[in-house]
mmCIF file of N, CA and C in Angstrom:
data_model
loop_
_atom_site.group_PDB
_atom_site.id
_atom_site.type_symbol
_atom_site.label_atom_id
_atom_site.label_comp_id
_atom_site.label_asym_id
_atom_site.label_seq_id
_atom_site.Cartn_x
_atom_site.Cartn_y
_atom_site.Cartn_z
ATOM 1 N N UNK B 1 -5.782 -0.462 -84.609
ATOM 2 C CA UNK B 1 -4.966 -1.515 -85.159
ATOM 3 C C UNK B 1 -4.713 -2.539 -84.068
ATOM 4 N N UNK B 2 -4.702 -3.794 -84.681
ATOM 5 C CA UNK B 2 -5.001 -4.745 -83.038
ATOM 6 C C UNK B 2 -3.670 -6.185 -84.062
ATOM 7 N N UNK B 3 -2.306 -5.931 -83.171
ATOM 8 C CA UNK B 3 -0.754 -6.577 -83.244
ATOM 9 C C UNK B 3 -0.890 -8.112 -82.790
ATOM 10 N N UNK B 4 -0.577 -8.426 -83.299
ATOM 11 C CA UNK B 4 -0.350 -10.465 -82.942
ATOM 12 C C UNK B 4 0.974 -10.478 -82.874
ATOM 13 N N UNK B 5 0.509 -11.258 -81.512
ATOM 14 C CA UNK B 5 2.422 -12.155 -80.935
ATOM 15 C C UNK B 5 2.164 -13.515 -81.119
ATOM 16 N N UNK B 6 3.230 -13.730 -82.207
ATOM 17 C CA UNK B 6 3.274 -15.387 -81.941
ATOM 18 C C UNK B 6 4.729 -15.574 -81.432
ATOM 19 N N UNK B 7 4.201 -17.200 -81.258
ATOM 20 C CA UNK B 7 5.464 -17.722 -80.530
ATOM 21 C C UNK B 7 6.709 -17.728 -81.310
ATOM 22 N N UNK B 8 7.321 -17.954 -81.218
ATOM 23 C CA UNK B 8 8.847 -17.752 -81.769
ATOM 24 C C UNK B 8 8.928 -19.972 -81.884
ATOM 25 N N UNK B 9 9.331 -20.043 -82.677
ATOM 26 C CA UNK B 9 9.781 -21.657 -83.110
ATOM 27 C C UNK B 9 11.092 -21.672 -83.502
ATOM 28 N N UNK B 10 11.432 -22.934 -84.038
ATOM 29 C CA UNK B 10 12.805 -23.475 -84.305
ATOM 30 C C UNK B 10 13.133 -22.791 -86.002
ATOM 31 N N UNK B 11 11.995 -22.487 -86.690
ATOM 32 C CA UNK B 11 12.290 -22.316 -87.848
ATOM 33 C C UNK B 11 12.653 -20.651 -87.559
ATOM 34 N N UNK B 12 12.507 -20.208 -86.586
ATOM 35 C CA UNK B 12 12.722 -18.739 -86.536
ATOM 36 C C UNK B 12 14.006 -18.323 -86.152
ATOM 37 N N UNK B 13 14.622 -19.594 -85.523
ATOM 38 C CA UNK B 13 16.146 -19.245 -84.314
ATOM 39 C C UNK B 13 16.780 -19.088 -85.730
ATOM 40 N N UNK B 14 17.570 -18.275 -85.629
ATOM 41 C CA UNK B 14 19.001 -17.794 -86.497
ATOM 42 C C UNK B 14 20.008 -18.207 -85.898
ATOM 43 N N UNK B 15 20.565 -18.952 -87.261
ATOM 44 C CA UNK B 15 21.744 -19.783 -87.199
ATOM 45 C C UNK B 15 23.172 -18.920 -86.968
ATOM 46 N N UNK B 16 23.972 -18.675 -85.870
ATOM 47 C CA UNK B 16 25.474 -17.637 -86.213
ATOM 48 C C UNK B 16 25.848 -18.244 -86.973
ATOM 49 N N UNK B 17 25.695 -19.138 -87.960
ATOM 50 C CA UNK B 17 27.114 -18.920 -89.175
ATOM 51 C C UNK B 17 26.441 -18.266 -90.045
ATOM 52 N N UNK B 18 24.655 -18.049 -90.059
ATOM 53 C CA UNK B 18 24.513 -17.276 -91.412
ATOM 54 C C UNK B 18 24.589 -15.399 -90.589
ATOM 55 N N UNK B 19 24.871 -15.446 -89.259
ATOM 56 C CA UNK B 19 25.391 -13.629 -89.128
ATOM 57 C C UNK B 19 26.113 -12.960 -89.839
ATOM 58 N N UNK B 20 26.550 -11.958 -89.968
ATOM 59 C CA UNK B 20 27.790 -11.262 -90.471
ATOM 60 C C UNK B 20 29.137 -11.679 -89.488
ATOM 61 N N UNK B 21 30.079 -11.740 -90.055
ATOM 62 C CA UNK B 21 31.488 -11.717 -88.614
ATOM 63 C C UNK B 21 31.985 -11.917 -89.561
ATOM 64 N N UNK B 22 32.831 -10.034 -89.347
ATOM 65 C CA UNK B 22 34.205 -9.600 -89.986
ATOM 66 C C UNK B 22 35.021 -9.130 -88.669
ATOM 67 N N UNK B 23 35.345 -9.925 -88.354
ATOM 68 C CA UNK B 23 36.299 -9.947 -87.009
ATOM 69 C C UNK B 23 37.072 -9.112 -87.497
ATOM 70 N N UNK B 24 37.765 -7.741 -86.170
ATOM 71 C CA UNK B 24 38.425 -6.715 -86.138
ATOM 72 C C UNK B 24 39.104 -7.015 -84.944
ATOM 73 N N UNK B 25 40.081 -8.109 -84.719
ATOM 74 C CA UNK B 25 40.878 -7.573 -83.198
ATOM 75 C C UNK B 25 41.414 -6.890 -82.495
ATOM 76 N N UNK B 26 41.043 -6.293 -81.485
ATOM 77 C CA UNK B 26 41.465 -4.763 -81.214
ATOM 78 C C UNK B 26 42.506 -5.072 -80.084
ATOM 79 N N UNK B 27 42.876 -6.065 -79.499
ATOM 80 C CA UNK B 27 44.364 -6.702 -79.103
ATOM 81 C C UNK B 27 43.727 -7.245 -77.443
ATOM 82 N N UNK B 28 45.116 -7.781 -76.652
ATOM 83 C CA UNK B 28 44.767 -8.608 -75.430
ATOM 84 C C UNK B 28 46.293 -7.838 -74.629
ATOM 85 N N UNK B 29 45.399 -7.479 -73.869
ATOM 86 C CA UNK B 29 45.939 -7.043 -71.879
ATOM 87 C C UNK B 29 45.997 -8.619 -71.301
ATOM 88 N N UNK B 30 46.994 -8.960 -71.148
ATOM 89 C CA UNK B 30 47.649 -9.716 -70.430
ATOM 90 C C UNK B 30 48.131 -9.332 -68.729
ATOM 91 N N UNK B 31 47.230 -9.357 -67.565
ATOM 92 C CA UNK B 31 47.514 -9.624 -66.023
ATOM 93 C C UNK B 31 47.912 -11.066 -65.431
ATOM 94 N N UNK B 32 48.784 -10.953 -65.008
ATOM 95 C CA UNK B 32 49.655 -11.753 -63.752
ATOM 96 C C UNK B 32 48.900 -11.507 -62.786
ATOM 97 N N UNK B 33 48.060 -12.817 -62.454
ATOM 98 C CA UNK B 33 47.107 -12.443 -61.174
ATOM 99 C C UNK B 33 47.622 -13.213 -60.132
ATOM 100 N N UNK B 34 48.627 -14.451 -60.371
ATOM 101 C CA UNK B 34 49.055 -15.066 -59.355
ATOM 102 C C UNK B 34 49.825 -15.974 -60.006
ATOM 103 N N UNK B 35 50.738 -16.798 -59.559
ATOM 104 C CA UNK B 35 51.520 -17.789 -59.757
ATOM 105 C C UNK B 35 51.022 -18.556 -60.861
ATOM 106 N N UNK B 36 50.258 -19.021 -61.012
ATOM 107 C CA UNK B 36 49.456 -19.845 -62.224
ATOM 108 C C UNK B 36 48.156 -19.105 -62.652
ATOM 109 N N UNK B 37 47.701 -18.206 -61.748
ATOM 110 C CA UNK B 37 46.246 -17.386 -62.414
ATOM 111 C C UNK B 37 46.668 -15.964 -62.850
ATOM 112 N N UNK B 38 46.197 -16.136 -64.411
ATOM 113 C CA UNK B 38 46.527 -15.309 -65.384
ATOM 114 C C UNK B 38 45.374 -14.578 -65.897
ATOM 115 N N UNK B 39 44.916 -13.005 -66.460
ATOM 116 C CA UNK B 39 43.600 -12.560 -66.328
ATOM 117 C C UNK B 39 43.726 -11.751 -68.169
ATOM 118 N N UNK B 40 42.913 -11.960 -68.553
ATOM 119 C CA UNK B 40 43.292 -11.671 -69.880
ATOM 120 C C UNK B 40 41.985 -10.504 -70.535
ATOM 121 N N UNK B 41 42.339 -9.400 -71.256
ATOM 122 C CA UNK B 41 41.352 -8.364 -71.365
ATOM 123 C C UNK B 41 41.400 -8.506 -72.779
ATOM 124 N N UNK B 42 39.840 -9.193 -73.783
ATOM 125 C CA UNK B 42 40.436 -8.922 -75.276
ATOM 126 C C UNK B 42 39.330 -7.937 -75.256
ATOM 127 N N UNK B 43 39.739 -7.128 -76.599
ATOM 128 C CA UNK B 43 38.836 -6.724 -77.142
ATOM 129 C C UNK B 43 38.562 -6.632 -79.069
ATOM 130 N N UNK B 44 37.340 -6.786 -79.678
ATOM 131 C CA UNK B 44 37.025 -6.988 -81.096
ATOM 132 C C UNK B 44 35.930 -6.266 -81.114
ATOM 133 N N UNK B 45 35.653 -5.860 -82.562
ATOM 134 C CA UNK B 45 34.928 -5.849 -83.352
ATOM 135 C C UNK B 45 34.010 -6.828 -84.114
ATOM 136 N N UNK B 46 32.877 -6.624 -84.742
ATOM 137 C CA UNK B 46 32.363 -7.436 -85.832
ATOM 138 C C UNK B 46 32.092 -9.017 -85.364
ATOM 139 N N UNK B 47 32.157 -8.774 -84.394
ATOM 140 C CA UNK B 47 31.773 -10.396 -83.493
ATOM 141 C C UNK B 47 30.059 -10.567 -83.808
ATOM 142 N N UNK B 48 29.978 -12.052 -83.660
ATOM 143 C CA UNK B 48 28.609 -12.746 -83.673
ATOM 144 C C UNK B 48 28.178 -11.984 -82.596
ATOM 145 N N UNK B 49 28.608 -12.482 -81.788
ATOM 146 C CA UNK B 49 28.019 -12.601 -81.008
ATOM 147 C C UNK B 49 29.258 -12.923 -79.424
ATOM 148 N N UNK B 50 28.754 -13.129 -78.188
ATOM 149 C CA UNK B 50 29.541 -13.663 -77.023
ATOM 150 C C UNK B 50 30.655 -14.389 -77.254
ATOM 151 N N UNK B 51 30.647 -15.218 -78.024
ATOM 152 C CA UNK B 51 31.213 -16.891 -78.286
ATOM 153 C C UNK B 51 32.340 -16.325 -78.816
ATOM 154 N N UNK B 52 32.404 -15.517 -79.607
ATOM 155 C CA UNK B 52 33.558 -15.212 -80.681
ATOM 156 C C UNK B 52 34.562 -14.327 -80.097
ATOM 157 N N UNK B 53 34.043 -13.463 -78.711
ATOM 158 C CA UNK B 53 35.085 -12.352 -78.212
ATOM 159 C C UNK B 53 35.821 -13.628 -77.021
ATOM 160 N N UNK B 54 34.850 -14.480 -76.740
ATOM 161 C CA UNK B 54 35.514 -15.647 -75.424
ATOM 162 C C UNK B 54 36.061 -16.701 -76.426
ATOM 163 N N UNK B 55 36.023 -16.661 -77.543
ATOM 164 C CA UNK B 55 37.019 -18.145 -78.797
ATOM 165 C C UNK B 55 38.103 -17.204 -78.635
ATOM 166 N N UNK B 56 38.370 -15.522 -78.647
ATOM 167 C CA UNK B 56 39.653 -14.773 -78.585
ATOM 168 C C UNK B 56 40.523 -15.026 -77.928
ATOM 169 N N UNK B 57 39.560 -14.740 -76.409
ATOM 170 C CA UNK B 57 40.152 -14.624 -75.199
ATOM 171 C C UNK B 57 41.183 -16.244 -74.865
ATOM 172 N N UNK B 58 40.403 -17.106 -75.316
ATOM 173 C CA UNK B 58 40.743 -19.057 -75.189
ATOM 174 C C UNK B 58 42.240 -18.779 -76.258
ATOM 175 N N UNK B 59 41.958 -17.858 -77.480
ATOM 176 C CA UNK B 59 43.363 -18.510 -78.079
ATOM 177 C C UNK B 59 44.319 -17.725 -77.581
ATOM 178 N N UNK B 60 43.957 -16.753 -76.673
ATOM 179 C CA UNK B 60 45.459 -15.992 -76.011
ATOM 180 C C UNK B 60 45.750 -16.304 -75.078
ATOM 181 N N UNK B 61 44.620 -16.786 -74.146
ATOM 182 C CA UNK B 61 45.557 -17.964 -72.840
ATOM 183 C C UNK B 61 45.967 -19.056 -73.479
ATOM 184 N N UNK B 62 45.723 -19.735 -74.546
ATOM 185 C CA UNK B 62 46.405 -21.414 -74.785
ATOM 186 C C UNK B 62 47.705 -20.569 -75.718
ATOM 187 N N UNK B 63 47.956 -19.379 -76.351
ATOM 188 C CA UNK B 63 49.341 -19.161 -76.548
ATOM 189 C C UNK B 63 50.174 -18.818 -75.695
ATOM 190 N N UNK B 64 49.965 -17.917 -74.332
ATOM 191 C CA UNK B 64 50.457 -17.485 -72.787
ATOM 192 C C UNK B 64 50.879 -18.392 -72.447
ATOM 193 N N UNK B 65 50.093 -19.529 -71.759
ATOM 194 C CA UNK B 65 49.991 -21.013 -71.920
ATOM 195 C C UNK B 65 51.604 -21.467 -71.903
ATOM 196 N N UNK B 66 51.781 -21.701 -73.286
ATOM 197 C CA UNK B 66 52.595 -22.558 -74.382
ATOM 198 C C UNK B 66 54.043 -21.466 -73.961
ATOM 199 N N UNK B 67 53.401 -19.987 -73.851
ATOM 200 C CA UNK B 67 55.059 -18.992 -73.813
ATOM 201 C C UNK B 67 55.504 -19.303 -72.203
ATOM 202 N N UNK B 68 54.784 -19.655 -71.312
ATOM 203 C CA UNK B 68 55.594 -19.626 -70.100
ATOM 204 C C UNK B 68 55.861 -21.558 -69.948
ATOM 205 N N UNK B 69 55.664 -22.065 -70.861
ATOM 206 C CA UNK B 69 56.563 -23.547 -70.867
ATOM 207 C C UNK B 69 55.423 -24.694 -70.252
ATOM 208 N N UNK B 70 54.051 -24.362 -70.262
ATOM 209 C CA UNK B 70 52.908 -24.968 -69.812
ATOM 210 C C UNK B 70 52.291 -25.582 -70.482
ATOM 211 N N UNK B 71 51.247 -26.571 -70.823
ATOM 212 C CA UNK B 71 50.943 -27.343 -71.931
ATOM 213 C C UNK B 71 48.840 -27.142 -71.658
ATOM 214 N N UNK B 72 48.820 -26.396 -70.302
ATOM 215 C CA UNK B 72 46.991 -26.951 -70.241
ATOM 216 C C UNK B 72 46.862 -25.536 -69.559
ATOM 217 N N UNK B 73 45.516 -25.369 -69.249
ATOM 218 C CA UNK B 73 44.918 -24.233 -68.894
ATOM 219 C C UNK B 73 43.299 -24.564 -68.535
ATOM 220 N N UNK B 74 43.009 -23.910 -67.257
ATOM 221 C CA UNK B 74 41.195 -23.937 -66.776
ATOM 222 C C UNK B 74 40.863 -22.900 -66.814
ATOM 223 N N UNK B 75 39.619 -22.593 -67.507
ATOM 224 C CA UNK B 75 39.158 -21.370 -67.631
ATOM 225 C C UNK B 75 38.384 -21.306 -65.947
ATOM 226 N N UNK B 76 38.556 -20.285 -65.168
ATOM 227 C CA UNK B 76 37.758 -19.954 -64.202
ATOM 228 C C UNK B 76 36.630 -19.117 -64.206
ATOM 229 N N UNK B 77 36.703 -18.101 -65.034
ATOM 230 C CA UNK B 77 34.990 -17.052 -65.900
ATOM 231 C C UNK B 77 35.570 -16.173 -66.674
ATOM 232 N N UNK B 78 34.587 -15.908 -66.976
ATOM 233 C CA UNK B 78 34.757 -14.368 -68.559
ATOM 234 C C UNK B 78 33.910 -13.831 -68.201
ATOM 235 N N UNK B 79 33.835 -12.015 -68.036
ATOM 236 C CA UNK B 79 32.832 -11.528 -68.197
ATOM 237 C C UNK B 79 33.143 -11.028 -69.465
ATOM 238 N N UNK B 80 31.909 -10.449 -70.428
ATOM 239 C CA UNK B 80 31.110 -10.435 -71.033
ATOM 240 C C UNK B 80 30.707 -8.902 -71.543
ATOM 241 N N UNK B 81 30.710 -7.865 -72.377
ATOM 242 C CA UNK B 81 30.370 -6.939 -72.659
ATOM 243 C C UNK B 81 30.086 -6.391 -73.844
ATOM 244 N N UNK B 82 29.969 -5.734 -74.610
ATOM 245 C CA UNK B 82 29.389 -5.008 -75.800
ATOM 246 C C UNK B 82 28.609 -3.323 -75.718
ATOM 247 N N UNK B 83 29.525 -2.864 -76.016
ATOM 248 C CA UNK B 83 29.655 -1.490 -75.625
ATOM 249 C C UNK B 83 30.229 -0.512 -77.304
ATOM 250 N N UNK B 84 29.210 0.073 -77.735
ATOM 251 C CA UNK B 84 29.388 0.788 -79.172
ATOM 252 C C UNK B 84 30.147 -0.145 -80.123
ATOM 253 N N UNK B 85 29.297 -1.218 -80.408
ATOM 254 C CA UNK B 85 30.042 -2.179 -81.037
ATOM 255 C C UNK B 85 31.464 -2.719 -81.017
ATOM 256 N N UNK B 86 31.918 -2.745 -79.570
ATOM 257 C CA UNK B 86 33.085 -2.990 -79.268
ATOM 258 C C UNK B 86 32.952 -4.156 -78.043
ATOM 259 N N UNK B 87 33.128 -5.064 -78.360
ATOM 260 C CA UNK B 87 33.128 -6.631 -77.687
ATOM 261 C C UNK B 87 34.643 -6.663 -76.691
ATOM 262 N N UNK B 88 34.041 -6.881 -75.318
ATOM 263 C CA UNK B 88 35.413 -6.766 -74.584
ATOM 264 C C UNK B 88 34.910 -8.037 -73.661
ATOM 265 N N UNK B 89 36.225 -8.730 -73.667
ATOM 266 C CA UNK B 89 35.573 -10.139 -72.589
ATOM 267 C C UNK B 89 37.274 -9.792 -71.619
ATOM 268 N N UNK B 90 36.780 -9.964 -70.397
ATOM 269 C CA UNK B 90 37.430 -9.916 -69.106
ATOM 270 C C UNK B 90 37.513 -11.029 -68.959
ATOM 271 N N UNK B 91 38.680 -12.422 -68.452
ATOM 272 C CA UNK B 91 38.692 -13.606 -68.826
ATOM 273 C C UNK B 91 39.888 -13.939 -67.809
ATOM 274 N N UNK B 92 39.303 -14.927 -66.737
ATOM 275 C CA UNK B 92 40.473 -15.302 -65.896
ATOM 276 C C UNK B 92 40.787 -17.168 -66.048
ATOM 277 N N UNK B 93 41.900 -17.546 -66.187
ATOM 278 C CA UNK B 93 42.260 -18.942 -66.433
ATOM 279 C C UNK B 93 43.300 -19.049 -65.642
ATOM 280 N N UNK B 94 43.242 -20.485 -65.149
ATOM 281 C CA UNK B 94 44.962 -21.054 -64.320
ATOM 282 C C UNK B 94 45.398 -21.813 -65.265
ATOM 283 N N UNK B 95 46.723 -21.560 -65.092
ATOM 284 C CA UNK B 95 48.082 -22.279 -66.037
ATOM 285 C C UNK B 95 48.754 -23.287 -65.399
ATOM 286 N N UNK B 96 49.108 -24.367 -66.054
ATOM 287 C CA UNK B 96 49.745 -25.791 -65.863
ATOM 288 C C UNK B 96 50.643 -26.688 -66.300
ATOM 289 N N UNK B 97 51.361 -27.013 -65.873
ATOM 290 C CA UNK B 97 52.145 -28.380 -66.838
ATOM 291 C C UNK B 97 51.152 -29.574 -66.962
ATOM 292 N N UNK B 98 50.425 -30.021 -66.290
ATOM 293 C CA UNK B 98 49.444 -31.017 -66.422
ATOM 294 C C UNK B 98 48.388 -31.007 -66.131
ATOM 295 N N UNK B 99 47.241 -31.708 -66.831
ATOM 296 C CA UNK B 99 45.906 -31.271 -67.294
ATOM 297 C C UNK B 99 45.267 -31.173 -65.660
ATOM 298 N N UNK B 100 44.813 -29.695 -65.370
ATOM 299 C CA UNK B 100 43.971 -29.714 -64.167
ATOM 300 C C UNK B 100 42.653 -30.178 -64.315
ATOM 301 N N UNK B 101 42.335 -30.461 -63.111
ATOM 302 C CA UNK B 101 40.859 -31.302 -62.570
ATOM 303 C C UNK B 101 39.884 -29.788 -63.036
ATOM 304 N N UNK B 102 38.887 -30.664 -63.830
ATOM 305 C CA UNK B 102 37.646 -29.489 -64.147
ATOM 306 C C UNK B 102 37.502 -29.964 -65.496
ATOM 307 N N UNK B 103 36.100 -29.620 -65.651
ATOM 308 C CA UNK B 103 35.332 -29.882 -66.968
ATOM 309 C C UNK B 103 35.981 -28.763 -67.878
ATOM 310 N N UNK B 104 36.265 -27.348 -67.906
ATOM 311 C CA UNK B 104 37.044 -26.500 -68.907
ATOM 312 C C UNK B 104 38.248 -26.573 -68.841
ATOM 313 N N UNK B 105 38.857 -27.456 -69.290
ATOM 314 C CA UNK B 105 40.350 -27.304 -69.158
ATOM 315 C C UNK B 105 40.384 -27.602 -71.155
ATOM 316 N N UNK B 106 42.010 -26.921 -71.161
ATOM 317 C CA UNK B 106 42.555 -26.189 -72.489
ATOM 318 C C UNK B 106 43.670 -26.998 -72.422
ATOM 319 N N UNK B 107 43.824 -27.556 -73.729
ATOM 320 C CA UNK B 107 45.055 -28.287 -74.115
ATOM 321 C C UNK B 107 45.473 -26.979 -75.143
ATOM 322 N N UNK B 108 46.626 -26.330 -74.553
ATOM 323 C CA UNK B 108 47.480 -25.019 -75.245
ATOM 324 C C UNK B 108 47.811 -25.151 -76.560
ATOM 325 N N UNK B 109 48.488 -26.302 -76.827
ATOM 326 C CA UNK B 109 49.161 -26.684 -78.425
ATOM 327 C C UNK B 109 47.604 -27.014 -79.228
ATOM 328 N N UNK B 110 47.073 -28.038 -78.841
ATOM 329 C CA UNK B 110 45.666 -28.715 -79.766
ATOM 330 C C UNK B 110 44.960 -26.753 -80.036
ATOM 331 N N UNK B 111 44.160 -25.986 -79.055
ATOM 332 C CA UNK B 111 44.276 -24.686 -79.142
ATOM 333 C C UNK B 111 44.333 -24.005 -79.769
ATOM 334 N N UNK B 112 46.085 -23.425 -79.782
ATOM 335 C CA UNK B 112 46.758 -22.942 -80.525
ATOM 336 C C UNK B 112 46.790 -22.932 -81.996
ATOM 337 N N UNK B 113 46.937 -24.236 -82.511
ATOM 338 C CA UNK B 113 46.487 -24.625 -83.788
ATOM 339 C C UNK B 113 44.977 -24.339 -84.243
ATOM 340 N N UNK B 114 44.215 -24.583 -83.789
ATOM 341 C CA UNK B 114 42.589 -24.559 -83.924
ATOM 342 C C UNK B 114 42.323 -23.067 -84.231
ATOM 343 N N UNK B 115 43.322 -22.193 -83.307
ATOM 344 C CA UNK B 115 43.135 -20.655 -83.534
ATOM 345 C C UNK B 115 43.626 -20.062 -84.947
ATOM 346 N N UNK B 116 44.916 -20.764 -85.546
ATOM 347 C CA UNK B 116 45.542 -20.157 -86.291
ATOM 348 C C UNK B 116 44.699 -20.571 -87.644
ATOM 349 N N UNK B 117 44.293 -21.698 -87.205
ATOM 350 C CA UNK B 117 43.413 -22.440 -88.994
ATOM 351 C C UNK B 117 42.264 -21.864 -88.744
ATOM 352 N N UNK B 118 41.784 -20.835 -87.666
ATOM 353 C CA UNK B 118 40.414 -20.004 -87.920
ATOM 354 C C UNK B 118 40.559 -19.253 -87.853
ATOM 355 N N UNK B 119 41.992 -18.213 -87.665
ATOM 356 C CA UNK B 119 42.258 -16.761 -88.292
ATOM 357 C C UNK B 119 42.465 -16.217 -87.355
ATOM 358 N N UNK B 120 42.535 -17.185 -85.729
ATOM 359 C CA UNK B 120 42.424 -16.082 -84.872
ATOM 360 C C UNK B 120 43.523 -15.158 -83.745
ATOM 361 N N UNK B 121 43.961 -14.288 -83.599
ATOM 362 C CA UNK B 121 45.120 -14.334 -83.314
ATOM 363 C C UNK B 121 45.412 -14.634 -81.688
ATOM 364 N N UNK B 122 46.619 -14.599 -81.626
ATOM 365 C CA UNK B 122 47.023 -14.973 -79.911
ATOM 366 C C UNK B 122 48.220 -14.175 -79.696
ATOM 367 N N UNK B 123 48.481 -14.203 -78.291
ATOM 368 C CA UNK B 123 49.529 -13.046 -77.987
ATOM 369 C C UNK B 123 50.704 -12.896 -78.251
#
């Protein structure tokens, strides 16, 4: 028997909104890593994919955010995992009264809202 590889094209990439995602939040560890750097552990279920356990992790620092009287937030990294269908993102951000210098920075309130009209929860 003699197998053909073809190339993979644009009509082949799968779109995540046609995936499954029945999001299961399995809750957020909240660390005090320093004066303004805050380290956040979520973990879910039923995720797309990457994007959806780090959209978690974003709406529980921009509610942290908002609870210690701060209005912005920079994401500094997320790691990344998937382990028996259990999505865990490790996620460190600094907290602010005014918008810090950097291309990822988080307006907490704009956020906040964005999370709740997509179901998602925060701390």
């Amino acid at each position: 028997m003699i197998a053909t590889l073809g190339a993979c094209t644009a009509e082949d990439a799968v779109d995540r909104d046609d995936l499954p995602f029945e999001p299961v939040y399995k809750g957020i560890e909240t660390q005090l890593l320093g004066d303004d750097l805050v380290g956040f552990i979520v973990e879910m279920e039923g995720a797309r994919d990457a994007i959806d356990v780090e959209d978690y992790a974003t709406c529980a620092v921009a509610q942290y955010t908002l609870i210690r009287g701060y209005g912005f937030a920079r994401h500094v990294r997320t790691r990344v995992a998937l382990e028996s269908g259990v999505w865990r993102a490790d996620a460190v951000y600094t907290v602010s009264p005014a918008l810090p210098q950097g291309s990822q920075t988080i307006d907490a309130e704009v956020t906040v809202e964005d999370c709740a009209l997509r179901g998602i929860p925060t701390v």
